[in-house]
Amino acid sequence: DVKVTQSSRYLVKRTGEKVFLECVQDMDHENMFWYRQDPGLGLRLIYFSYDVKMKEKGDIPEGYSVSREKKERFSLILESASTNQTSMYLCASSPNTGYDTEAFFGQGTRLTVV
Amino acid sequence: SQQGEEDPQALSIQEGENATMNCSYKTSINNLQWYRQNSGRGLVHLILIRSNEREKHSGRLRVTLDTSKKSSSLLITASRAADTASYFCATLNTGTASKLTFGTGTRLQVTL
């Protein structure tokens, strides 16, 4: 079974802190994603990576950056956390084998910025 | 944003009844997928329908797709309490590589 593991289920950080959210997948998938989920807004794509060291902005990249130094690991970085970044963060991966592929999700990290 | 919308936002039914959720999207697509999310957890893939398909079945799930109306529906037949979850549609839009665009979700409550 594909496994996507996010480093923390719950995280509490202070305003202004630099925050790292880590995601690891074990199925050699080329594509990795970071989504943010807020009530009534569904999932919104923050960043996407289709290969090592490659990244592409999603719909809401402001205030975030990403790093993909190894194929299995995709990190989301909040450069200076703010209270409006309190949210559920979901990492996903998928293979680059054509259009008919599903995404596999981690269990989510609920981040609270105080 | 190309995000779609789902209807209704919330649905409450009794066990044994059928549940229907609708999804509308905005652009041309390669496929449309449905995902399920149990409370506070990650999403799990349920079913995928290609843009050239009109209907697909998987167990108690039936998905329809109408590309002329840019809409899809998910029907869960003979619902169970364990079906209680949030359901999201996601589209793989034409020309956007492997990026999925998700809808806002329908929260389904199935009571005994």
PDB file of C-alpha atoms in Angstrom:
ATOM      1  CA  ASP A   1       0.000   0.000   0.000  1.00  0.00           C
ATOM      2  CA  VAL A   2       1.093   3.520  -0.757  1.00  0.00           C
ATOM      3  CA  LYS A   3       1.956   5.423   2.339  1.00  0.00           C
ATOM      4  CA  VAL A   4       2.186   9.176   2.641  1.00  0.00           C
ATOM      5  CA  THR A   5       3.380  10.260   6.050  1.00  0.00           C
ATOM      6  CA  GLN A   6       3.223  13.761   7.462  1.00  0.00           C
ATOM      7  CA  SER A   7       5.587  14.466  10.316  1.00  0.00           C
ATOM      8  CA  SER A   8       3.027  15.873  12.765  1.00  0.00           C
ATOM      9  CA  ARG A   9      -0.717  15.496  13.303  1.00  0.00           C
ATOM     10  CA  TYR A  10      -0.993  18.616  15.438  1.00  0.00           C
ATOM     11  CA  LEU A  11       1.316  21.603  15.649  1.00  0.00           C
ATOM     12  CA  VAL A  12       1.126  24.852  17.616  1.00  0.00           C
ATOM     13  CA  LYS A  13       3.479  27.661  16.624  1.00  0.00           C
ATOM     14  CA  ARG A  14       3.881  31.311  17.513  1.00  0.00           C
ATOM     15  CA  THR A  15       3.368  34.222  15.130  1.00  0.00           C
ATOM     16  CA  GLY A  16       6.594  35.027  13.299  1.00  0.00           C
ATOM     17  CA  GLU A  17       8.145  31.573  13.703  1.00  0.00           C
ATOM     18  CA  LYS A  18       9.551  29.693  10.730  1.00  0.00           C
ATOM     19  CA  VAL A  19       7.599  26.459  10.411  1.00  0.00           C
ATOM     20  CA  PHE A  20       8.513  23.285   8.551  1.00  0.00           C
ATOM     21  CA  LEU A  21       5.919  20.696   7.577  1.00  0.00           C
ATOM     22  CA  GLU A  22       7.428  17.470   6.315  1.00  0.00           C
ATOM     23  CA  CYS A  23       5.919  14.856   4.034  1.00  0.00           C
ATOM     24  CA  VAL A  24       7.396  11.528   2.961  1.00  0.00           C
ATOM     25  CA  GLN A  25       5.995   9.009   0.460  1.00  0.00           C
ATOM     26  CA  ASP A  26       7.229   5.468  -0.070  1.00  0.00           C
ATOM     27  CA  MET A  27       5.982   4.639  -3.578  1.00  0.00           C
ATOM     28  CA  ASP A  28       8.518   6.456  -5.745  1.00  0.00           C
ATOM     29  CA  HIS A  29       5.891   8.919  -6.998  1.00  0.00           C
ATOM     30  CA  GLU A  30       7.070  11.772  -9.153  1.00  0.00           C
ATOM     31  CA  ASN A  31       4.337  14.229  -8.168  1.00  0.00           C
ATOM     32  CA  MET A  32       3.869  15.673  -4.720  1.00  0.00           C
ATOM     33  CA  PHE A  33       1.422  18.324  -3.534  1.00  0.00           C
ATOM     34  CA  TRP A  34       0.662  20.538  -0.577  1.00  0.00           C
ATOM     35  CA  TYR A  35      -2.953  21.551  -0.019  1.00  0.00           C
ATOM     36  CA  ARG A  36      -4.563  23.705   2.593  1.00  0.00           C
ATOM     37  CA  GLN A  37      -8.067  22.866   3.818  1.00  0.00           C
ATOM     38  CA  ASP A  38     -10.374  25.393   5.450  1.00  0.00           C
ATOM     39  CA  PRO A  39     -14.081  25.035   6.320  1.00  0.00           C
ATOM     40  CA  GLY A  40     -16.311  25.981   3.401  1.00  0.00           C
ATOM     41  CA  LEU A  41     -13.346  26.441   1.056  1.00  0.00           C
ATOM     42  CA  GLY A  42     -12.431  22.848   0.354  1.00  0.00           C
ATOM     43  CA  LEU A  43      -8.837  22.033  -0.568  1.00  0.00           C
ATOM     44  CA  ARG A  44      -6.693  24.694  -2.186  1.00  0.00           C
ATOM     45  CA  LEU A  45      -3.361  23.914  -3.803  1.00  0.00           C
ATOM     46  CA  ILE A  46      -0.372  25.726  -2.314  1.00  0.00           C
ATOM     47  CA  TYR A  47       2.530  24.172  -4.242  1.00  0.00           C
ATOM     48  CA  PHE A  48       3.154  21.246  -6.530  1.00  0.00           C
ATOM     49  CA  SER A  49       6.355  19.386  -7.432  1.00  0.00           C
ATOM     50  CA  TYR A  50       6.689  17.047 -10.402  1.00  0.00           C
ATOM     51  CA  ASP A  51      10.332  16.102  -9.868  1.00  0.00           C
ATOM     52  CA  VAL A  52      13.259  16.580  -7.533  1.00  0.00           C
ATOM     53  CA  LYS A  53      14.140  20.258  -7.174  1.00  0.00           C
ATOM     54  CA  MET A  54      11.194  21.201  -9.404  1.00  0.00           C
ATOM     55  CA  LYS A  55       8.268  23.183  -8.042  1.00  0.00           C
ATOM     56  CA  GLU A  56       5.271  25.056  -9.315  1.00  0.00           C
ATOM     57  CA  LYS A  57       3.017  27.542  -7.561  1.00  0.00           C
ATOM     58  CA  GLY A  58      -0.541  26.558  -6.891  1.00  0.00           C
ATOM     59  CA  ASP A  59      -3.498  28.814  -6.218  1.00  0.00           C
ATOM     60  CA  ILE A  60      -2.367  30.261  -2.872  1.00  0.00           C
ATOM     61  CA  PRO A  61       1.468  30.256  -2.638  1.00  0.00           C
ATOM     62  CA  GLU A  62       1.838  33.576  -0.813  1.00  0.00           C
ATOM     63  CA  GLY A  63       3.556  33.176   2.537  1.00  0.00           C
ATOM     64  CA  TYR A  64       4.787  29.658   1.727  1.00  0.00           C
ATOM     65  CA  SER A  65       7.793  28.045   0.095  1.00  0.00           C
ATOM     66  CA  VAL A  66       8.682  24.423  -0.580  1.00  0.00           C
ATOM     67  CA  SER A  67      11.703  22.193  -0.865  1.00  0.00           C
ATOM     68  CA  ARG A  68      12.165  18.900  -2.641  1.00  0.00           C
ATOM     69  CA  GLU A  69      15.751  17.708  -2.375  1.00  0.00           C
ATOM     70  CA  LYS A  70      14.883  14.006  -2.534  1.00  0.00           C
ATOM     71  CA  LYS A  71      12.161  12.283  -4.510  1.00  0.00           C
ATOM     72  CA  GLU A  72      10.384  10.886  -1.478  1.00  0.00           C
ATOM     73  CA  ARG A  73      10.320  14.067   0.604  1.00  0.00           C
ATOM     74  CA  PHE A  74       8.429  17.320   0.075  1.00  0.00           C
ATOM     75  CA  SER A  75       8.625  20.060   2.685  1.00  0.00           C
ATOM     76  CA  LEU A  76       6.323  23.028   3.139  1.00  0.00           C
ATOM     77  CA  ILE A  77       7.864  26.076   4.792  1.00  0.00           C
ATOM     78  CA  LEU A  78       6.030  28.952   6.404  1.00  0.00           C
ATOM     79  CA  GLU A  79       8.670  31.663   6.365  1.00  0.00           C
ATOM     80  CA  SER A  80       7.025  33.750   9.097  1.00  0.00           C
ATOM     81  CA  ALA A  81       3.895  32.132  10.462  1.00  0.00           C
ATOM     82  CA  SER A  82       0.795  34.273  10.799  1.00  0.00           C
ATOM     83  CA  THR A  83      -2.554  33.572  12.453  1.00  0.00           C
ATOM     84  CA  ASN A  84      -4.285  33.412   9.056  1.00  0.00           C
ATOM     85  CA  GLN A  85      -2.169  30.366   8.275  1.00  0.00           C
ATOM     86  CA  THR A  86      -3.948  28.395  10.996  1.00  0.00           C
ATOM     87  CA  SER A  87      -5.401  25.524   8.972  1.00  0.00           C
ATOM     88  CA  MET A  88      -5.302  21.844   8.091  1.00  0.00           C
ATOM     89  CA  TYR A  89      -2.430  21.036   5.732  1.00  0.00           C
ATOM     90  CA  LEU A  90      -2.602  17.978   3.530  1.00  0.00           C
ATOM     91  CA  CYS A  91       0.230  16.425   1.563  1.00  0.00           C
ATOM     92  CA  ALA A  92      -0.433  14.141  -1.401  1.00  0.00           C
ATOM     93  CA  SER A  93       1.517  12.220  -4.010  1.00  0.00           C
ATOM     94  CA  SER A  94       0.729  10.643  -7.352  1.00  0.00           C
ATOM     95  CA  PRO A  95       2.640   8.803 -10.067  1.00  0.00           C
ATOM     96  CA  ASN A  96       3.418  10.460 -13.364  1.00  0.00           C
ATOM     97  CA  THR A  97       1.909   7.689 -15.481  1.00  0.00           C
ATOM     98  CA  GLY A  98      -0.711   9.561 -17.472  1.00  0.00           C
ATOM     99  CA  TYR A  99      -3.982  11.195 -16.661  1.00  0.00           C
ATOM    100  CA  ASP A 100      -5.849   8.351 -14.979  1.00  0.00           C
ATOM    101  CA  THR A 101      -4.001   8.353 -11.703  1.00  0.00           C
ATOM    102  CA  GLU A 102      -5.287   8.995  -8.231  1.00  0.00           C
ATOM    103  CA  ALA A 103      -3.675  11.043  -5.508  1.00  0.00           C
ATOM    104  CA  PHE A 104      -2.684   9.474  -2.205  1.00  0.00           C
ATOM    105  CA  PHE A 105      -2.983  11.647   0.871  1.00  0.00           C
ATOM    106  CA  GLY A 106      -1.261  11.857   4.201  1.00  0.00           C
ATOM    107  CA  GLN A 107      -3.267  12.063   7.421  1.00  0.00           C
ATOM    108  CA  GLY A 108      -2.998  15.842   7.604  1.00  0.00           C
ATOM    109  CA  THR A 109      -1.313  18.329   9.940  1.00  0.00           C
ATOM    110  CA  ARG A 110      -3.547  20.643  11.901  1.00  0.00           C
ATOM    111  CA  LEU A 111      -1.490  23.800  12.441  1.00  0.00           C
ATOM    112  CA  THR A 112      -2.471  26.464  14.923  1.00  0.00           C
ATOM    113  CA  VAL A 113      -0.587  29.759  14.901  1.00  0.00           C
ATOM    114  CA  VAL A 114      -1.005  31.784  18.099  1.00  0.00           C
TER     115      VAL A 114
ATOM    116  CA  SER B   1      -9.429  30.085  -9.032  1.00  0.00           C
ATOM    117  CA  GLN B   2     -10.817  27.155 -10.991  1.00  0.00           C
ATOM    118  CA  GLN B   3     -12.291  25.542  -7.918  1.00  0.00           C
ATOM    119  CA  GLY B   4     -15.616  23.800  -8.320  1.00  0.00           C
ATOM    120  CA  GLU B   5     -18.557  23.685  -6.020  1.00  0.00           C
ATOM    121  CA  GLU B   6     -20.528  20.893  -4.465  1.00  0.00           C
ATOM    122  CA  ASP B   7     -24.144  20.701  -3.588  1.00  0.00           C
ATOM    123  CA  PRO B   8     -25.501  20.279  -1.027  1.00  0.00           C
ATOM    124  CA  GLN B   9     -22.961  21.479   1.518  1.00  0.00           C
ATOM    125  CA  ALA B  10     -24.434  19.084   4.056  1.00  0.00           C
ATOM    126  CA  LEU B  11     -26.752  16.093   3.784  1.00  0.00           C
ATOM    127  CA  SER B  12     -28.382  14.062   6.546  1.00  0.00           C
ATOM    128  CA  ILE B  13     -30.103  10.770   5.773  1.00  0.00           C
ATOM    129  CA  GLN B  14     -31.077   7.571   7.512  1.00  0.00           C
ATOM    130  CA  GLU B  15     -29.306   4.278   7.092  1.00  0.00           C
ATOM    131  CA  GLY B  16     -30.563   2.379   4.055  1.00  0.00           C
ATOM    132  CA  GLU B  17     -31.451   5.509   2.080  1.00  0.00           C
ATOM    133  CA  ASN B  18     -29.578   6.687  -0.992  1.00  0.00           C
ATOM    134  CA  ALA B  19     -27.351   9.763  -0.894  1.00  0.00           C
ATOM    135  CA  THR B  20     -26.762  11.971  -3.925  1.00  0.00           C
ATOM    136  CA  MET B  21     -24.106  14.651  -4.111  1.00  0.00           C
ATOM    137  CA  ASN B  22     -23.518  17.005  -7.009  1.00  0.00           C
ATOM    138  CA  CYS B  23     -20.393  18.696  -8.258  1.00  0.00           C
ATOM    139  CA  SER B  24     -20.011  21.543 -10.733  1.00  0.00           C
ATOM    140  CA  TYR B  25     -16.741  22.653 -12.273  1.00  0.00           C
ATOM    141  CA  LYS B  26     -15.570  25.439 -14.518  1.00  0.00           C
ATOM    142  CA  THR B  27     -13.117  24.300 -17.186  1.00  0.00           C
ATOM    143  CA  SER B  28     -12.578  21.424 -19.602  1.00  0.00           C
ATOM    144  CA  ILE B  29     -11.287  18.303 -17.891  1.00  0.00           C
ATOM    145  CA  ASN B  30      -9.383  15.070 -18.519  1.00  0.00           C
ATOM    146  CA  ASN B  31     -11.121  13.268 -15.690  1.00  0.00           C
ATOM    147  CA  LEU B  32     -13.129  13.812 -12.533  1.00  0.00           C
ATOM    148  CA  GLN B  33     -12.488  11.971  -9.278  1.00  0.00           C
ATOM    149  CA  TRP B  34     -14.353  11.569  -6.020  1.00  0.00           C
ATOM    150  CA  TYR B  35     -12.635  11.371  -2.654  1.00  0.00           C
ATOM    151  CA  ARG B  36     -13.829  10.656   0.847  1.00  0.00           C
ATOM    152  CA  GLN B  37     -12.536  12.217   4.066  1.00  0.00           C
ATOM    153  CA  ASN B  38     -13.321  10.889   7.499  1.00  0.00           C
ATOM    154  CA  SER B  39     -13.389  13.556  10.173  1.00  0.00           C
ATOM    155  CA  GLY B  40     -10.010  15.237  10.578  1.00  0.00           C
ATOM    156  CA  ARG B  41      -8.158  12.739   8.410  1.00  0.00           C
ATOM    157  CA  GLY B  42      -6.629  12.577   4.943  1.00  0.00           C
ATOM    158  CA  LEU B  43      -8.587  11.944   1.761  1.00  0.00           C
ATOM    159  CA  VAL B  44      -9.113   8.541   0.202  1.00  0.00           C
ATOM    160  CA  HIS B  45      -9.775   8.018  -3.494  1.00  0.00           C
ATOM    161  CA  LEU B  46     -13.151   6.458  -4.354  1.00  0.00           C
ATOM    162  CA  ILE B  47     -13.665   6.508  -8.098  1.00  0.00           C
ATOM    163  CA  LEU B  48     -12.436   8.142 -11.308  1.00  0.00           C
ATOM    164  CA  ILE B  49     -14.470   8.897 -14.423  1.00  0.00           C
ATOM    165  CA  ARG B  50     -12.870   9.997 -17.671  1.00  0.00           C
ATOM    166  CA  SER B  51     -14.168  12.934 -19.687  1.00  0.00           C
ATOM    167  CA  ASN B  52     -15.401  10.595 -22.442  1.00  0.00           C
ATOM    168  CA  GLU B  53     -17.400   8.452 -20.000  1.00  0.00           C
ATOM    169  CA  ARG B  54     -20.932   9.190 -18.854  1.00  0.00           C
ATOM    170  CA  GLU B  55     -21.431   6.752 -16.000  1.00  0.00           C
ATOM    171  CA  LYS B  56     -19.330   4.505 -13.821  1.00  0.00           C
ATOM    172  CA  HIS B  57     -20.070   2.065 -11.001  1.00  0.00           C
ATOM    173  CA  SER B  58     -18.018   0.742  -8.127  1.00  0.00           C
ATOM    174  CA  GLY B  59     -19.811  -1.328  -5.517  1.00  0.00           C
ATOM    175  CA  ARG B  60     -22.494   0.905  -3.979  1.00  0.00           C
ATOM    176  CA  LEU B  61     -21.130   3.984  -5.770  1.00  0.00           C
ATOM    177  CA  ARG B  62     -22.485   5.340  -9.028  1.00  0.00           C
ATOM    178  CA  VAL B  63     -20.925   8.371 -10.691  1.00  0.00           C
ATOM    179  CA  THR B  64     -22.303  10.289 -13.641  1.00  0.00           C
ATOM    180  CA  LEU B  65     -20.593  12.959 -15.686  1.00  0.00           C
ATOM    181  CA  ASP B  66     -22.164  15.540 -17.995  1.00  0.00           C
ATOM    182  CA  THR B  67     -19.382  17.521 -19.656  1.00  0.00           C
ATOM    183  CA  SER B  68     -21.849  19.740 -21.519  1.00  0.00           C
ATOM    184  CA  LYS B  69     -23.164  20.976 -18.166  1.00  0.00           C
ATOM    185  CA  LYS B  70     -19.792  20.695 -16.442  1.00  0.00           C
ATOM    186  CA  SER B  71     -21.325  18.658 -13.670  1.00  0.00           C
ATOM    187  CA  SER B  72     -21.077  15.284 -11.964  1.00  0.00           C
ATOM    188  CA  SER B  73     -23.041  13.408  -9.362  1.00  0.00           C
ATOM    189  CA  LEU B  74     -22.100  10.745  -6.842  1.00  0.00           C
ATOM    190  CA  LEU B  75     -24.796   8.347  -5.696  1.00  0.00           C
ATOM    191  CA  ILE B  76     -24.238   6.127  -2.678  1.00  0.00           C
ATOM    192  CA  THR B  77     -26.902   3.448  -2.504  1.00  0.00           C
ATOM    193  CA  ALA B  78     -28.152   1.735   0.659  1.00  0.00           C
ATOM    194  CA  SER B  79     -26.097   4.033   2.862  1.00  0.00           C
ATOM    195  CA  ARG B  80     -24.570   2.878   6.142  1.00  0.00           C
ATOM    196  CA  ALA B  81     -23.528   4.752   9.269  1.00  0.00           C
ATOM    197  CA  ALA B  82     -19.925   4.079   8.230  1.00  0.00           C
ATOM    198  CA  ASP B  83     -20.493   6.217   5.113  1.00  0.00           C
ATOM    199  CA  THR B  84     -20.616   9.290   7.351  1.00  0.00           C
ATOM    200  CA  ALA B  85     -17.805  11.496   6.015  1.00  0.00           C
ATOM    201  CA  SER B  86     -17.089  14.459   3.761  1.00  0.00           C
ATOM    202  CA  TYR B  87     -17.032  13.823   0.032  1.00  0.00           C
ATOM    203  CA  PHE B  88     -15.039  15.882  -2.455  1.00  0.00           C
ATOM    204  CA  CYS B  89     -14.961  15.961  -6.207  1.00  0.00           C
ATOM    205  CA  ALA B  90     -11.686  16.786  -7.911  1.00  0.00           C
ATOM    206  CA  THR B  91     -10.994  17.546 -11.537  1.00  0.00           C
ATOM    207  CA  LEU B  92      -7.873  17.020 -13.565  1.00  0.00           C
ATOM    208  CA  ASN B  93      -8.172  20.035 -15.802  1.00  0.00           C
ATOM    209  CA  THR B  94      -6.936  20.034 -19.368  1.00  0.00           C
ATOM    210  CA  GLY B  95      -3.440  21.452 -19.653  1.00  0.00           C
ATOM    211  CA  THR B  96      -2.649  21.420 -15.952  1.00  0.00           C
ATOM    212  CA  ALA B  97      -0.392  18.364 -15.816  1.00  0.00           C
ATOM    213  CA  SER B  98      -1.192  16.261 -12.755  1.00  0.00           C
ATOM    214  CA  LYS B  99      -2.743  18.925 -10.561  1.00  0.00           C
ATOM    215  CA  LEU B 100      -6.156  18.140  -9.108  1.00  0.00           C
ATOM    216  CA  THR B 101      -8.600  20.959  -8.394  1.00  0.00           C
ATOM    217  CA  PHE B 102     -10.952  20.131  -5.546  1.00  0.00           C
ATOM    218  CA  GLY B 103     -14.489  21.206  -4.846  1.00  0.00           C
ATOM    219  CA  THR B 104     -15.737  22.530  -1.538  1.00  0.00           C
ATOM    220  CA  GLY B 105     -17.134  19.205  -0.363  1.00  0.00           C
ATOM    221  CA  THR B 106     -20.396  17.708   0.890  1.00  0.00           C
ATOM    222  CA  ARG B 107     -20.664  16.584   4.488  1.00  0.00           C
ATOM    223  CA  LEU B 108     -22.786  13.425   4.705  1.00  0.00           C
ATOM    224  CA  GLN B 109     -24.320  12.272   7.977  1.00  0.00           C
ATOM    225  CA  VAL B 110     -25.948   8.830   8.011  1.00  0.00           C
ATOM    226  CA  THR B 111     -27.979   8.104  11.117  1.00  0.00           C
ATOM    227  CA  LEU B 112     -29.211   4.770  12.415  1.00  0.00           C
TER     228      LEU B 112
END
